[in-house]
Amino acid sequence: MDRDATHVGTRRIMSYPLIQLAPAPDNLLLHGEVLGSVVRSGSDQPYTLTAELLENLPWSRLPSPFREVEHTFPSPEEPCAWLGHPPVQTNNSHTAARVV
């Protein structure tokens, strides 16, 4: 008999654990519009963070400081420094921060 299964009538229902693999991304706003996000890769350290734009813009239209659509950073402090230490807003304790 499977120890992870629950029987309901004649049906066997498997119980699956839910594991959050990574926190939600932080939104990047410019003039009140979401233009990208900062996402974390992996759930164990060392992990990297990637600042990425939502649109694949031509080089001439990339907002500063972007020089590519994606930039990767080895620590959580580096994207904030790269963006000029903008204020960070949170909607509440259950939602992601937004870099404005």
PDB file of C-alpha atoms in Angstrom:
ATOM      1  CA  MET A   1       0.000   0.000   0.000  1.00  0.00           C
ATOM      2  CA  ASP A   2       1.233   3.495  -0.859  1.00  0.00           C
ATOM      3  CA  ARG A   3       1.823   5.520   2.326  1.00  0.00           C
ATOM      4  CA  ASP A   4       1.414   8.845   0.481  1.00  0.00           C
ATOM      5  CA  ALA A   5      -2.047   7.948  -0.862  1.00  0.00           C
ATOM      6  CA  THR A   6      -5.412   8.706   0.682  1.00  0.00           C
ATOM      7  CA  HIS A   7      -8.373   6.542  -0.242  1.00  0.00           C
ATOM      8  CA  VAL A   8     -11.734   8.199  -0.882  1.00  0.00           C
ATOM      9  CA  GLY A   9     -14.301   5.525  -1.678  1.00  0.00           C
ATOM     10  CA  THR A  10     -12.649   3.385  -4.329  1.00  0.00           C
ATOM     11  CA  ARG A  11     -10.408   6.225  -5.580  1.00  0.00           C
ATOM     12  CA  ARG A  12      -6.839   6.618  -4.424  1.00  0.00           C
ATOM     13  CA  ILE A  13      -5.804  10.279  -4.095  1.00  0.00           C
ATOM     14  CA  MET A  14      -2.110  11.114  -3.877  1.00  0.00           C
ATOM     15  CA  SER A  15      -1.045  13.837  -1.469  1.00  0.00           C
ATOM     16  CA  TYR A  16       1.450  16.213  -3.049  1.00  0.00           C
ATOM     17  CA  PRO A  17       3.462  18.740  -1.049  1.00  0.00           C
ATOM     18  CA  LEU A  18       3.474  22.292  -2.404  1.00  0.00           C
ATOM     19  CA  ILE A  19       6.900  23.902  -2.336  1.00  0.00           C
ATOM     20  CA  GLN A  20       7.557  27.509  -3.326  1.00  0.00           C
ATOM     21  CA  LEU A  21      10.629  27.314  -5.552  1.00  0.00           C
ATOM     22  CA  ALA A  22      11.370  31.019  -5.716  1.00  0.00           C
ATOM     23  CA  PRO A  23       9.771  34.242  -4.517  1.00  0.00           C
ATOM     24  CA  ALA A  24       7.750  36.354  -6.902  1.00  0.00           C
ATOM     25  CA  PRO A  25       9.702  38.787  -9.059  1.00  0.00           C
ATOM     26  CA  ASP A  26      10.050  42.462  -8.200  1.00  0.00           C
ATOM     27  CA  ASN A  27       8.497  44.829 -10.730  1.00  0.00           C
ATOM     28  CA  LEU A  28      10.583  47.566 -12.332  1.00  0.00           C
ATOM     29  CA  LEU A  29       8.547  50.734 -12.909  1.00  0.00           C
ATOM     30  CA  LEU A  30       9.396  53.741 -15.036  1.00  0.00           C
ATOM     31  CA  HIS A  31       7.004  56.710 -14.869  1.00  0.00           C
ATOM     32  CA  GLY A  32       4.403  54.457 -13.220  1.00  0.00           C
ATOM     33  CA  GLU A  33       4.515  51.798 -15.962  1.00  0.00           C
ATOM     34  CA  VAL A  34       5.873  48.278 -15.435  1.00  0.00           C
ATOM     35  CA  LEU A  35       8.760  47.858 -17.859  1.00  0.00           C
ATOM     36  CA  GLY A  36      10.483  44.808 -16.409  1.00  0.00           C
ATOM     37  CA  SER A  37      11.262  42.710 -13.378  1.00  0.00           C
ATOM     38  CA  VAL A  38      14.057  41.399 -11.197  1.00  0.00           C
ATOM     39  CA  VAL A  39      13.893  37.636 -10.724  1.00  0.00           C
ATOM     40  CA  ARG A  40      15.957  35.262  -8.601  1.00  0.00           C
ATOM     41  CA  SER A  41      17.242  32.012 -10.054  1.00  0.00           C
ATOM     42  CA  GLY A  42      17.116  29.031  -7.722  1.00  0.00           C
ATOM     43  CA  SER A  43      16.117  28.700  -4.100  1.00  0.00           C
ATOM     44  CA  ASP A  44      19.514  27.876  -2.597  1.00  0.00           C
ATOM     45  CA  GLN A  45      22.458  30.207  -2.309  1.00  0.00           C
ATOM     46  CA  PRO A  46      24.475  31.126  -4.209  1.00  0.00           C
ATOM     47  CA  TYR A  47      21.776  32.340  -6.563  1.00  0.00           C
ATOM     48  CA  THR A  48      21.776  35.074  -9.145  1.00  0.00           C
ATOM     49  CA  LEU A  49      19.312  37.861  -9.856  1.00  0.00           C
ATOM     50  CA  THR A  50      18.350  38.943 -13.343  1.00  0.00           C
ATOM     51  CA  ALA A  51      16.920  42.341 -14.264  1.00  0.00           C
ATOM     52  CA  GLU A  52      14.915  41.865 -17.435  1.00  0.00           C
ATOM     53  CA  LEU A  53      12.749  44.055 -19.609  1.00  0.00           C
ATOM     54  CA  LEU A  54       9.279  42.897 -20.649  1.00  0.00           C
ATOM     55  CA  GLU A  55       9.885  43.930 -24.269  1.00  0.00           C
ATOM     56  CA  ASN A  56      12.789  43.047 -26.502  1.00  0.00           C
ATOM     57  CA  LEU A  57      13.604  46.633 -27.464  1.00  0.00           C
ATOM     58  CA  PRO A  58      16.268  47.705 -29.961  1.00  0.00           C
ATOM     59  CA  TRP A  59      19.477  48.944 -28.352  1.00  0.00           C
ATOM     60  CA  SER A  60      18.638  52.584 -29.145  1.00  0.00           C
ATOM     61  CA  ARG A  61      15.360  52.397 -27.146  1.00  0.00           C
ATOM     62  CA  LEU A  62      16.634  50.621 -24.012  1.00  0.00           C
ATOM     63  CA  PRO A  63      15.989  52.661 -20.847  1.00  0.00           C
ATOM     64  CA  SER A  64      19.063  53.573 -18.814  1.00  0.00           C
ATOM     65  CA  PRO A  65      20.983  51.746 -17.331  1.00  0.00           C
ATOM     66  CA  PHE A  66      20.018  48.799 -19.580  1.00  0.00           C
ATOM     67  CA  ARG A  67      22.467  47.968 -22.357  1.00  0.00           C
ATOM     68  CA  GLU A  68      20.802  44.598 -23.034  1.00  0.00           C
ATOM     69  CA  VAL A  69      17.320  43.199 -22.393  1.00  0.00           C
ATOM     70  CA  GLU A  70      18.698  41.144 -19.447  1.00  0.00           C
ATOM     71  CA  HIS A  71      21.427  41.822 -16.898  1.00  0.00           C
ATOM     72  CA  THR A  72      22.519  39.208 -14.343  1.00  0.00           C
ATOM     73  CA  PHE A  73      23.898  39.962 -10.872  1.00  0.00           C
ATOM     74  CA  PRO A  74      25.603  37.685  -8.311  1.00  0.00           C
ATOM     75  CA  SER A  75      24.119  39.322  -5.190  1.00  0.00           C
ATOM     76  CA  PRO A  76      20.840  40.970  -4.093  1.00  0.00           C
ATOM     77  CA  GLU A  77      22.516  44.343  -3.492  1.00  0.00           C
ATOM     78  CA  GLU A  78      23.923  44.726  -6.997  1.00  0.00           C
ATOM     79  CA  PRO A  79      20.676  45.293  -8.961  1.00  0.00           C
ATOM     80  CA  CYS A  80      19.684  48.084  -6.557  1.00  0.00           C
ATOM     81  CA  ALA A  81      23.084  49.732  -6.886  1.00  0.00           C
ATOM     82  CA  TRP A  82      22.959  49.335 -10.696  1.00  0.00           C
ATOM     83  CA  LEU A  83      19.541  51.023 -10.739  1.00  0.00           C
ATOM     84  CA  GLY A  84      20.818  53.914  -8.585  1.00  0.00           C
ATOM     85  CA  HIS A  85      19.380  52.787  -5.214  1.00  0.00           C
ATOM     86  CA  PRO A  86      15.731  53.599  -6.007  1.00  0.00           C
ATOM     87  CA  PRO A  87      13.090  53.510  -3.261  1.00  0.00           C
ATOM     88  CA  VAL A  88      11.435  50.103  -2.882  1.00  0.00           C
ATOM     89  CA  GLN A  89       7.683  49.898  -2.324  1.00  0.00           C
ATOM     90  CA  THR A  90       5.793  46.905  -0.972  1.00  0.00           C
ATOM     91  CA  ASN A  91       2.043  46.449  -1.334  1.00  0.00           C
ATOM     92  CA  ASN A  92       1.878  44.418   1.899  1.00  0.00           C
ATOM     93  CA  SER A  93       3.780  41.626   3.629  1.00  0.00           C
ATOM     94  CA  HIS A  94       2.427  39.014   1.199  1.00  0.00           C
ATOM     95  CA  THR A  95       3.406  40.612  -2.104  1.00  0.00           C
ATOM     96  CA  ALA A  96       6.630  41.316  -3.913  1.00  0.00           C
ATOM     97  CA  ALA A  97       8.508  44.594  -3.645  1.00  0.00           C
ATOM     98  CA  ARG A  98       8.380  47.023  -6.543  1.00  0.00           C
ATOM     99  CA  VAL A  99      11.407  49.031  -7.569  1.00  0.00           C
ATOM    100  CA  VAL A 100      10.199  52.442  -8.718  1.00  0.00           C
TER     101      VAL A 100
END
